[in-house]
Coordinates of C-alpha atoms in Angstrom, one line a residue:
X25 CA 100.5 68.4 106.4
X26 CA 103.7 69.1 104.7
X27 CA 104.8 72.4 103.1
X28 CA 105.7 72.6 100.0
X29 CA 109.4 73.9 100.2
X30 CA 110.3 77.5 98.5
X31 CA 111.8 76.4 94.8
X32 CA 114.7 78.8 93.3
X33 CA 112.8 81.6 91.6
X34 CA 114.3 82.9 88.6
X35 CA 115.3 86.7 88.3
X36 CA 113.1 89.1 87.4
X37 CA 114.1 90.3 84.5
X38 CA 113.1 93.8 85.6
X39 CA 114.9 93.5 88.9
X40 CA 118.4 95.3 87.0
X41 CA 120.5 97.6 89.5
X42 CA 120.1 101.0 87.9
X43 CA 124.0 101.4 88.5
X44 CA 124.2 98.8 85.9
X45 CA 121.8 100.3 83.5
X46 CA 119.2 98.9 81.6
X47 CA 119.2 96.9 78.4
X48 CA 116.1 97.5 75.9
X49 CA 115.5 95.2 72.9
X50 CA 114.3 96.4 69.9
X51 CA 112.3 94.4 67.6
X52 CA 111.8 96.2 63.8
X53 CA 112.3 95.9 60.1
X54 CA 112.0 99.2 58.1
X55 CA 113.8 98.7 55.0
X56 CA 112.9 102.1 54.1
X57 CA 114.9 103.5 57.3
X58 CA 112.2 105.9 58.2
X59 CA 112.1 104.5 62.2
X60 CA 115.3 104.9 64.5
X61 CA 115.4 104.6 68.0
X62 CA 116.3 107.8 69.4
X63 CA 119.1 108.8 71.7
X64 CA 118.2 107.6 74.8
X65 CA 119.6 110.1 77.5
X66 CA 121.2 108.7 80.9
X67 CA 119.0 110.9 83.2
X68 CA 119.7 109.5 87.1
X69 CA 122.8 108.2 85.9
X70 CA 121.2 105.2 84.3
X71 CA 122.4 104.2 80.6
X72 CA 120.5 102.3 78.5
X73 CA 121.5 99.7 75.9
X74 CA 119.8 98.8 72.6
X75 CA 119.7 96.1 70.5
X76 CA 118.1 95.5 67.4
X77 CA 116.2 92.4 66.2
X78 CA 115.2 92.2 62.3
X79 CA 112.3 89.3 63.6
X80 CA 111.2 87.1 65.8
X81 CA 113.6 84.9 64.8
X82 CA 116.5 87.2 65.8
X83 CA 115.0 88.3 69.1
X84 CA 114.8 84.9 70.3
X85 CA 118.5 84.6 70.0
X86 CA 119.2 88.2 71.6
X87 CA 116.4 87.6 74.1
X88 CA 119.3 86.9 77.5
X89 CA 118.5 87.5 80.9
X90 CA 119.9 90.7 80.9
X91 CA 117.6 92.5 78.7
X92 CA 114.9 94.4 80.7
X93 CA 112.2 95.4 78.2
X94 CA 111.2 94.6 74.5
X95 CA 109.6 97.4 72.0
X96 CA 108.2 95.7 69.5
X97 CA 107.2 97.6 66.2
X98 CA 103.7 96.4 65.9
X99 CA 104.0 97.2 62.5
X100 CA 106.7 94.8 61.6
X101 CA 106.0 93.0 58.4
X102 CA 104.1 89.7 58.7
X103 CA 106.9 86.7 58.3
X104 CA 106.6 83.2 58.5
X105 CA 107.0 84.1 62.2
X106 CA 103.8 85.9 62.4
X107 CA 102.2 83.7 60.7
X108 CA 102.7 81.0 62.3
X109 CA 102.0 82.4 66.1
X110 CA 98.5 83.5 63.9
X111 CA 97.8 80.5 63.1
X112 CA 98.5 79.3 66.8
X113 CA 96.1 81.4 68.3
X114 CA 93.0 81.4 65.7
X115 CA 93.7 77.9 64.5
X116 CA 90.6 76.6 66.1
X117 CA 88.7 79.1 65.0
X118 CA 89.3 79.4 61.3
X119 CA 88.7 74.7 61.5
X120 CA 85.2 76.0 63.2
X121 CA 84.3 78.6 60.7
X122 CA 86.0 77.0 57.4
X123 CA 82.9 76.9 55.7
X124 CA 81.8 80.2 56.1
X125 CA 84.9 82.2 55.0
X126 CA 85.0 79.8 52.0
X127 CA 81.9 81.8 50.9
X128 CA 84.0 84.9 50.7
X129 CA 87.3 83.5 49.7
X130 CA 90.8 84.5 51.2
X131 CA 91.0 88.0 50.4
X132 CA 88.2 88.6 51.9
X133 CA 89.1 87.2 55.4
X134 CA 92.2 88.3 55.3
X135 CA 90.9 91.8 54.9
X136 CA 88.5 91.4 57.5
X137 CA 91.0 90.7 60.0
X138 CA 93.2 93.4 59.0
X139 CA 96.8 94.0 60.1
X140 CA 95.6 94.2 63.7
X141 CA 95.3 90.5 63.9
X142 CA 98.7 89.9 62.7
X143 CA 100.1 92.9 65.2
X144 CA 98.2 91.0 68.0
X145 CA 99.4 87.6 67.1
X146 CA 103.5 88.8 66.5
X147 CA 103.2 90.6 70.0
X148 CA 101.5 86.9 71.7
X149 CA 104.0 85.5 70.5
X150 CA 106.6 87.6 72.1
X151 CA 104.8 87.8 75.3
X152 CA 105.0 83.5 75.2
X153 CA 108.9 84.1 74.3
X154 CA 109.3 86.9 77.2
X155 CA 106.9 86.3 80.2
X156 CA 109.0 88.1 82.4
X157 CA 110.2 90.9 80.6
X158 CA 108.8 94.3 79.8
X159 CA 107.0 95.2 76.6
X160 CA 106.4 98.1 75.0
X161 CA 104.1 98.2 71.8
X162 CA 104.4 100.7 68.9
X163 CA 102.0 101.4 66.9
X164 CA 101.1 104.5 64.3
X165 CA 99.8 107.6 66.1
X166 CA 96.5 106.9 64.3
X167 CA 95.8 103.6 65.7
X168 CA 94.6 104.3 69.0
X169 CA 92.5 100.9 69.6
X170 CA 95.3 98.7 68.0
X171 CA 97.4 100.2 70.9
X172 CA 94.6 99.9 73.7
X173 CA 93.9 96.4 72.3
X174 CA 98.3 95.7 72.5
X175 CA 97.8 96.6 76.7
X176 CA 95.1 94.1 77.0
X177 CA 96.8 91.4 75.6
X178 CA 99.5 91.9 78.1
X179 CA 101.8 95.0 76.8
X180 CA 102.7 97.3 79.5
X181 CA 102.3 100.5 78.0
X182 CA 102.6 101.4 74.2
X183 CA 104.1 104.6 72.4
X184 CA 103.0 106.2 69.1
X185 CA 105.9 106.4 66.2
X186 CA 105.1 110.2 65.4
X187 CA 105.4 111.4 69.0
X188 CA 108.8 109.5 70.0
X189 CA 111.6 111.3 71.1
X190 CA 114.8 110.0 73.6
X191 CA 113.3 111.4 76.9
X192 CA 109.8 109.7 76.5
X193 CA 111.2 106.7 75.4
X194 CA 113.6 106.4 78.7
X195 CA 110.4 107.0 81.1
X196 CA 108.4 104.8 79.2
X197 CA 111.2 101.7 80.0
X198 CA 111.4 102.5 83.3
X199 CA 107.6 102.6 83.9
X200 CA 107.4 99.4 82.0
X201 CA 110.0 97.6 83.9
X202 CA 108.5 98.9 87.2
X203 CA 105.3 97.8 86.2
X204 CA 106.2 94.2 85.1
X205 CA 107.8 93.8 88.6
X206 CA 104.9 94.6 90.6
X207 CA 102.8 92.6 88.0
X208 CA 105.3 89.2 88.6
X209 CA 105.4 90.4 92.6
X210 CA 101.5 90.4 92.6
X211 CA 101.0 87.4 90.8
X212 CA 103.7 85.8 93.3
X213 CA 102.0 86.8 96.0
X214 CA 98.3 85.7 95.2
X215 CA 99.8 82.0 94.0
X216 CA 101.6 81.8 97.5
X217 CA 98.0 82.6 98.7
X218 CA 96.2 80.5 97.3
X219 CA 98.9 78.0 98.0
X220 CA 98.9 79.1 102.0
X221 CA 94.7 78.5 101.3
X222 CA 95.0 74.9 100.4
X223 CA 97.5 74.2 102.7
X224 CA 95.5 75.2 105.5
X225 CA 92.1 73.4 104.0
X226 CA 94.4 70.0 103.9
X227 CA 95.3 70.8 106.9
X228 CA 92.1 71.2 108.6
X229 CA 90.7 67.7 106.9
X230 CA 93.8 66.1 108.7
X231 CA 92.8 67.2 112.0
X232 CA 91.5 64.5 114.2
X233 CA 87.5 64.5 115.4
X234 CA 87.2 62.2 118.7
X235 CA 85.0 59.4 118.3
X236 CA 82.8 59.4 121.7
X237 CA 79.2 58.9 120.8
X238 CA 77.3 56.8 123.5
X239 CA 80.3 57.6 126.0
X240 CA 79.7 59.1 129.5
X241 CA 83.2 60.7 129.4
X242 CA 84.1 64.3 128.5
X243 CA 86.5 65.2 126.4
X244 CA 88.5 68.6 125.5
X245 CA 91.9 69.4 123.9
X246 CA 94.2 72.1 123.5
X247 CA 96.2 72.0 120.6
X248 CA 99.1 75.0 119.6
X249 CA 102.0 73.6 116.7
X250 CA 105.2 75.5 117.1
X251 CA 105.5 76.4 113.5
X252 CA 105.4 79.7 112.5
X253 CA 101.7 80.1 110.4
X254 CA 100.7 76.3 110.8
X255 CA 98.0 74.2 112.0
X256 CA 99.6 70.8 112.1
X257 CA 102.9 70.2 113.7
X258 CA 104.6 66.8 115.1
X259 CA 102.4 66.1 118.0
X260 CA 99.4 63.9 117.5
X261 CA 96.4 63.0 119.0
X262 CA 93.2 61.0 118.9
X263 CA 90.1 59.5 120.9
X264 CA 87.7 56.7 119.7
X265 CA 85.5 54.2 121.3
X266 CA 85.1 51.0 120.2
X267 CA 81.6 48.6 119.9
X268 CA 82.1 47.1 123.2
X269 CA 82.3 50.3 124.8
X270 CA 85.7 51.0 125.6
X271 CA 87.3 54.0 125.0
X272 CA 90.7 54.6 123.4
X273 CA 92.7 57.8 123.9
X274 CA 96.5 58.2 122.7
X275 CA 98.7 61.1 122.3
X276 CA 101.9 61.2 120.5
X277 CA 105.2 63.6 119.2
X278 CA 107.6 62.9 116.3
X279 CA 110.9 64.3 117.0
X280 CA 111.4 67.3 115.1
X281 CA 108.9 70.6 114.3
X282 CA 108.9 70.6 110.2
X283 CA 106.1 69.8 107.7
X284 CA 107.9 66.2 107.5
X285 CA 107.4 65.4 111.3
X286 CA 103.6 67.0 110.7
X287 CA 103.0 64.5 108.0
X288 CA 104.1 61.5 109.8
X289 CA 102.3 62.5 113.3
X290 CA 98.9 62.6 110.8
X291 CA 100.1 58.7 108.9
X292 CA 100.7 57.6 112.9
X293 CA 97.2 59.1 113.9
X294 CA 95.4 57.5 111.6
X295 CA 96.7 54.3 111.8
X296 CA 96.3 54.3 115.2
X297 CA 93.1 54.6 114.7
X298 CA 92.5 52.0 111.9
X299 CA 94.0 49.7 114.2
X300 CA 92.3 50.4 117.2
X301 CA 89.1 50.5 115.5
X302 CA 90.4 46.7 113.9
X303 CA 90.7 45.4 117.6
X304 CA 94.4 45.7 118.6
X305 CA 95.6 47.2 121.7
X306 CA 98.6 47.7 124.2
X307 CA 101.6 45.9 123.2
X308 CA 100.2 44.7 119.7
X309 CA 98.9 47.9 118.5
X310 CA 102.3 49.7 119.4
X311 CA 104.3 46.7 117.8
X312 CA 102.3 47.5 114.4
X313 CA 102.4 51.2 114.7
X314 CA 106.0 50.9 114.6
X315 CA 106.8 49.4 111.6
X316 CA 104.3 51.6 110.0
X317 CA 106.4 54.8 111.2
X318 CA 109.4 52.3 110.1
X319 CA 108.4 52.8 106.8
X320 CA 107.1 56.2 106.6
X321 CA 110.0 57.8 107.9
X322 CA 112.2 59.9 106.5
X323 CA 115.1 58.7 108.0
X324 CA 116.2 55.9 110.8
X325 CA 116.8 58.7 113.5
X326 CA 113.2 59.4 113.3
X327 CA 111.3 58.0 116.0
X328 CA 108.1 59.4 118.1
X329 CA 107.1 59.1 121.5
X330 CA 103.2 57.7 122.6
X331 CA 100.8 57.3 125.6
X332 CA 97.5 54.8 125.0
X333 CA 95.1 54.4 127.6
X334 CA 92.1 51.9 127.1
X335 CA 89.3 52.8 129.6
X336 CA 87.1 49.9 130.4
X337 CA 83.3 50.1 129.8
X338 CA 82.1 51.2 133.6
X339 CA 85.2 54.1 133.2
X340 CA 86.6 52.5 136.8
X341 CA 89.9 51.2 135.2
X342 CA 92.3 51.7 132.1
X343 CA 95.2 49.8 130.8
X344 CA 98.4 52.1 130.2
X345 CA 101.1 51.8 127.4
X346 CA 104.0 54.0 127.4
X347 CA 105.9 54.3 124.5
X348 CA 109.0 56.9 125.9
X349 CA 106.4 59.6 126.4
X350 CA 105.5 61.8 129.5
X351 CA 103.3 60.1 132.1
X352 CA 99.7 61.2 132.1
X353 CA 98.4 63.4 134.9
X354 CA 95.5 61.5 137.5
X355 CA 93.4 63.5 139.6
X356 CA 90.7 61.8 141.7
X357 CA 87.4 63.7 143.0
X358 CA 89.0 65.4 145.9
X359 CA 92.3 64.6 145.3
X360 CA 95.3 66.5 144.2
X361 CA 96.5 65.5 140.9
X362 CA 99.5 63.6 140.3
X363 CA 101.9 61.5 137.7
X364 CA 101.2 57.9 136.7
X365 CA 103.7 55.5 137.3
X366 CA 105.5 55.0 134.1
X367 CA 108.7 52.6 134.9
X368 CA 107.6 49.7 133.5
X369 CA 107.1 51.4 130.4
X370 CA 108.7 50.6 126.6
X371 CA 111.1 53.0 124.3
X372 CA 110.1 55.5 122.1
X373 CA 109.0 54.1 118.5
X374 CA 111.1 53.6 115.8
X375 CA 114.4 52.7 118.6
X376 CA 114.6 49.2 119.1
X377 CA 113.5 46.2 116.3
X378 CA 112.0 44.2 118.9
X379 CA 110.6 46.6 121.7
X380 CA 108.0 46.0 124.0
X381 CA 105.9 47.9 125.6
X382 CA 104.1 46.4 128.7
X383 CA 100.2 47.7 129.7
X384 CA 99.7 48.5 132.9
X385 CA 96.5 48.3 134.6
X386 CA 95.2 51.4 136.7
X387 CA 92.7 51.8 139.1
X388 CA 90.8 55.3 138.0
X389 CA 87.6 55.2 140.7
X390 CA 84.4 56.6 139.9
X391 CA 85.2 60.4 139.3
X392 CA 88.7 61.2 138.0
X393 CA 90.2 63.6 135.4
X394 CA 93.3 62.1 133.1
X395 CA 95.4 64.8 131.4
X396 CA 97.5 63.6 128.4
X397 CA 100.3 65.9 127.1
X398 CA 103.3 65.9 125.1
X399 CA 106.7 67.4 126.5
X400 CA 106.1 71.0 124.4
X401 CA 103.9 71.8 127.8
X402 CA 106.7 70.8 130.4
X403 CA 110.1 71.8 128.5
X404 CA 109.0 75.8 128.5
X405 CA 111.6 77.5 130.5
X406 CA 111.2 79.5 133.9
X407 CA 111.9 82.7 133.6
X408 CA 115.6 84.0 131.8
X409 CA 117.4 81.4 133.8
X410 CA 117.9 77.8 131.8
X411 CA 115.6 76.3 134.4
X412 CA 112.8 74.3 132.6
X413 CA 108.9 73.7 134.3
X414 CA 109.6 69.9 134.0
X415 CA 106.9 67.7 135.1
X416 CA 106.5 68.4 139.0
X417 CA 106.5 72.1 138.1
X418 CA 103.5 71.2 136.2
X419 CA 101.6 69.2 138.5
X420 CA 102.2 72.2 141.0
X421 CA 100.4 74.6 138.4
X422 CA 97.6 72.3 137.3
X423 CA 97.0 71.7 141.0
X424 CA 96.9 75.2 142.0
X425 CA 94.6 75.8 139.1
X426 CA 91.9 73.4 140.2
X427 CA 92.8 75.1 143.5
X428 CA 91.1 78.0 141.8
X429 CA 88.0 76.2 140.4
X430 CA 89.3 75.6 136.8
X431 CA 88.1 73.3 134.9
X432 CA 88.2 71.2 131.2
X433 CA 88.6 73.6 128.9
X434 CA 89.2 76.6 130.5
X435 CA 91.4 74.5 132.8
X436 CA 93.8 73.7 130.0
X437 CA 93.8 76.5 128.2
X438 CA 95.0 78.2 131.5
X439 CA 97.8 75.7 131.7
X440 CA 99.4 77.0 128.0
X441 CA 98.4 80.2 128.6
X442 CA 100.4 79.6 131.9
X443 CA 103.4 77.7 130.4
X444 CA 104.0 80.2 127.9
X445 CA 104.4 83.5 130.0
X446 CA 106.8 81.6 132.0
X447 CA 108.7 80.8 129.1
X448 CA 108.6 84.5 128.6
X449 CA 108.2 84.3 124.8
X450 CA 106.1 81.7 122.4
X451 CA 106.8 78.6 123.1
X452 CA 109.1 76.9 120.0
X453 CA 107.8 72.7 120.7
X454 CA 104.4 72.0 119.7
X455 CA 102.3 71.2 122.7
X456 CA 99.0 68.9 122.7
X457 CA 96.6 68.6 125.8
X458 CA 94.0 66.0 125.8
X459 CA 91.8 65.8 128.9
X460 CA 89.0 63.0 129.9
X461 CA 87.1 63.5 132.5
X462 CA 84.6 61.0 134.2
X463 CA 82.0 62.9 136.9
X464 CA 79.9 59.5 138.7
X465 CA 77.3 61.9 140.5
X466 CA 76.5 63.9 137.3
X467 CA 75.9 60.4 135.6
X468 CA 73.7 59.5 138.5
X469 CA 71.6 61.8 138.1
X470 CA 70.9 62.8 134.4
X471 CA 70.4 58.4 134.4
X472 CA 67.9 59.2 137.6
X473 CA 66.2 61.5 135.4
X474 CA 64.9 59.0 133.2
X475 CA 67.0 60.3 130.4
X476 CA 68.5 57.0 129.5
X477 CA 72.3 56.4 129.7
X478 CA 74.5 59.8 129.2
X479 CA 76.4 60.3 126.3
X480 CA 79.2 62.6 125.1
X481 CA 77.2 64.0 122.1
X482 CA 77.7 67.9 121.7
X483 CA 79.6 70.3 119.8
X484 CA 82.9 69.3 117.8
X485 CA 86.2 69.0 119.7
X486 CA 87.2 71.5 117.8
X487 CA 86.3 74.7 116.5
X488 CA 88.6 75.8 113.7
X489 CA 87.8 73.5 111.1
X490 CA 87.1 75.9 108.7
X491 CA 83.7 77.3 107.3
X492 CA 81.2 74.5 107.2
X493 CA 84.1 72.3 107.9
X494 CA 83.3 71.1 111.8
X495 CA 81.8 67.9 112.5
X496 CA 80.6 66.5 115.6
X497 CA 81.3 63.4 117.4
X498 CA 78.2 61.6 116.0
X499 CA 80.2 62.5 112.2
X500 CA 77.4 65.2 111.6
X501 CA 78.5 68.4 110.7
X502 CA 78.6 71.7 113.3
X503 CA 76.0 73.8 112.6
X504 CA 78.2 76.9 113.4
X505 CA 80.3 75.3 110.4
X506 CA 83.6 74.4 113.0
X507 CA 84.3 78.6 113.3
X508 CA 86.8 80.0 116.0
X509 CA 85.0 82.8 117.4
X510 CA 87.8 84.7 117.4
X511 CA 88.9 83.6 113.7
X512 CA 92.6 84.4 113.7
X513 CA 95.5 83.1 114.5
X514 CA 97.2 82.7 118.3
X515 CA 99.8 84.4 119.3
X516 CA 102.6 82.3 118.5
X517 CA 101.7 82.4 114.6
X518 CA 99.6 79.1 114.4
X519 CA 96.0 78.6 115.4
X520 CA 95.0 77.2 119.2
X521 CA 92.2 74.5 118.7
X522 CA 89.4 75.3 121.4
X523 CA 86.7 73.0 122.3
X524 CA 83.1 75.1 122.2
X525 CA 81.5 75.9 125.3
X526 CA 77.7 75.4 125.6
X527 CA 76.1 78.5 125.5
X528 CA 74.7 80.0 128.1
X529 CA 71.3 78.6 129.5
X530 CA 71.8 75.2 127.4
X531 CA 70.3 72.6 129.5
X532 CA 73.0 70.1 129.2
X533 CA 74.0 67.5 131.9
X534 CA 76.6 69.1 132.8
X535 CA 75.5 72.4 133.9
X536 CA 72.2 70.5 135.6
X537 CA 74.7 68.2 137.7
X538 CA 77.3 71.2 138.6
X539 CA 74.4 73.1 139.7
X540 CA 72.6 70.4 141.7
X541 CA 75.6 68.8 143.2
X542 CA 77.2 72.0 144.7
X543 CA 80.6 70.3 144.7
X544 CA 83.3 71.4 142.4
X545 CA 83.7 68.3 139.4
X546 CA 86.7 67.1 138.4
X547 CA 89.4 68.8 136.0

């Protein structure tokens, strides 16, 4: 999900150096010369400047960027100015209540209303001219609710005529001015909230949720983007089976870590799975998903690297396509884990017009573990040297891992865990982990139960999904609403997608087979 880039924010007009001074402008018209603004003295070694606006008209014009606060005589005879921001802001109320003031004629309303409506309406209407400036309201020291009534409305402080002298008039600018900056700072900071909300809830919807109902495989990911605060970067990932029973698994990585890569990984996903869901597979599929990232680009550098496996029906044997991505990890019941053979296969997308990409059939037995990944889990470095873990580093960890009796989910969030203090910092490339797993005894015998067939159904894939925002791989929703237990972000600033663990005592098949058997299952 892409970012919204950080636009050019304009100046705040409060934000004025104090070596520079400050500029205040005055708006008033007392033909009788009984209000002056009073010498303003340059305590801290800040001067301020006056002008003087006659009305609204005038303090448009003077109304630059470098004036840091308005006082605005709230007495200020009502103009065709006034009049008209009145009219703006009661308009629809006087067309609703015509009828009635008719009944007591002009006067009347006008007296009802009083001066305090015009005040409020002349002071709107330089708020509307002025949203980031300071203003100060002056009113007569009698009119204590017109000046309450001026802060509401959105003054930051008023002063009363009588009382005004030079020294209280400096503090009260420089409290305004303060005040309107932590106003605009606050109101900055809850709109790049709420933005950093939304973004995260898009985010979350774009996630993928594995399709596996009616499959005997298991199925757990691990998924950490390298972006500083983010839950989507350029790696992709998704699992589906189809109606006749095969399922589909691919993992992919757009070149680059920005929201634009993040965007594309989530068009690539989901046209993968349109596709596979359509019928295509292996060299087709791949053919199509590349002109789709051909036009989705941003540019004709862009390419992405992919892995599909298509595991047949009795989950004995899968065909292969390689796309320029990292060969999957195979470990057989009893067997050390090692690389697939990945010669044979095609660039990455989005390289060559008229690539192909050849499937390869493999020969997976009855129990086996298959670990897809994308190169942010092998290109960590090892230790301060330039040295990188590379692949045969990491079939030596994952190997010594199961060595230890590690498995699925704990197995690979071991492995990042892993990966990441030997890079001896957080780890800059996204990385994505999908694992499948296939245990043949523990099918035999929750089908010798007289179960039926086993199936993959459980809890969702992933767990931070948001409140109520989880669903399952049936498409129901999770009825701990897709929380993280822990609820906060990993380590490396974005969040670490963990797959559930039944809780403890759940009679799944699982936890009946690993008991019965005695043997230690695969990955």
């Amino acid at each position: 999900m892409p970012v919204p880039e950080p636009q050019e924010q304009t100046p705040l007009a409060a934000e004025t150096s104090p070596a520079t001074g400050l500029t205040l402008l005055v708006i008033e018209d007392d033909p009788a010369g009984t209000f002056t603004v009073p010498e303003l003295p340059a305590s801290a070694g800040t001067r301020i400047r006056v002008r003087t606006a006659r009305n609204l008209t005038e303090a448009d014009r003077l109304l630059t960027d470098d004036v840091d606060c308005i006082l605005l005589d709230l007495a200020l005879p009502t103009g065709a100015e006034a009049r008209a921001a009145r009219a703006t802001h009661t308009g629809n109320v006087r067309g609703t209540t015509g009828s009635a003031q008719g009944a007591t004629g002009p006067a009347e309303a006008a007296g009802a209303e009083g001066t305090g409506v015009d005040a409020l309406a002349m002071l709107r209407h330089v708020l509307r001219l002025a949203p980031r400036h300071a203003v100060l309201a002056l009113t007569a020291r009698d009119d204590t609710e017109l000046a309450a009534e001026a802060v509401r409305v959105g003054a930051q402080d008023y002063l009363f005529r009588g009382e005004l002298d030079g020294r209280l008039l400096s503090r009260a600018i420089r409290y305004a001015v303060e005040r309107k900056r932590a106003d605009l700072a606050q109101h900055q900071l809850t709109e790049s909230r709420l933005r950093a909300q939304e973004n995260a809830r898009l985010e979350r919807g774009l996630l993928p949720t594995p399709l596996l109902a009616g499959s005997d495989l298991r199925f757990a990911a691990r998924y950490r983007p390298g972006r500083s605060r983010a839950l989507l970067g350029g790696d992709f990932y998704d699992t589906v089976r189809t109606p006749d029973g095969t399922v589909h698994a691919m993992i992919g990585d757009v070149c680059g870590h920005g929201p634009d890569e993040a965007a594309l990984g989530v068009e690539l996903r989901i046209a993968w799975r349109a596709l596979t869901l359509a019928g295509l597979c292996g060299d087709e599929l791949l053919a199509t998903l590349q002109q789709v990232l051909e036009h989705e680009r941003q540019s004709e550098e862009v390419f992405a690297t992919l892995c599909a496996v298509d595991i047949a029906p009795d989950g004995r044997r899968a065909g292969l396509c390689i796309a320029g991505h990292p060969a999957p990890l195979l470990a057989r019941h009893g067997r050390a884990a090692h690389l697939l053979p990945c010669e044979d296969g095609g660039p990455a997308l989005g390289l060559l017009p008229r690539a192909r990409w050849p499937r390869r059939q493999v020969d997976l037995g009855g129990s086996w573990s298959l670990m897809m990944y994308t190169d942010g889990l092998i290109e960590g470095r090892v230790g301060e040297g330039t040295r990188r873990l590379g692949q045969d580093g990491m079939v030596a960890m994952i190997n010594q891992q199961l060595a230890e009796g590690l498995t699925g989910e704990d197995l690979l969030e071991a492995a990042v865990a892993r990966v990441r203090q030997l890079n001896g910092d957080e780890l800059t490339d996204d990385v994505a982990v999908l694992l499948l797993d296939r245990d043949q005894e523990r099918i035999r015998r929750y089908t010798g139960s007289g179960l039926g067939a086993y199936t993959s159904r459980g809890p969702a894939p992933y767990s931070d999904h948001g409140p109520g925002g989880g669903r399952n791989q049936n498409g129901g929703r999770d009825p701990n609403g897709g929380r993280n237990p822990s609820g906060g972000p990993n380590e490396g600033g974005g969040r670490a997608m963990n797959i559930p663990r039944p809780r403890p005592g759940s009679a799944s098949p699982t936890n009946a087979a690993g008991a019965a058997s005695g043997q230690r299952p695969p990955l």
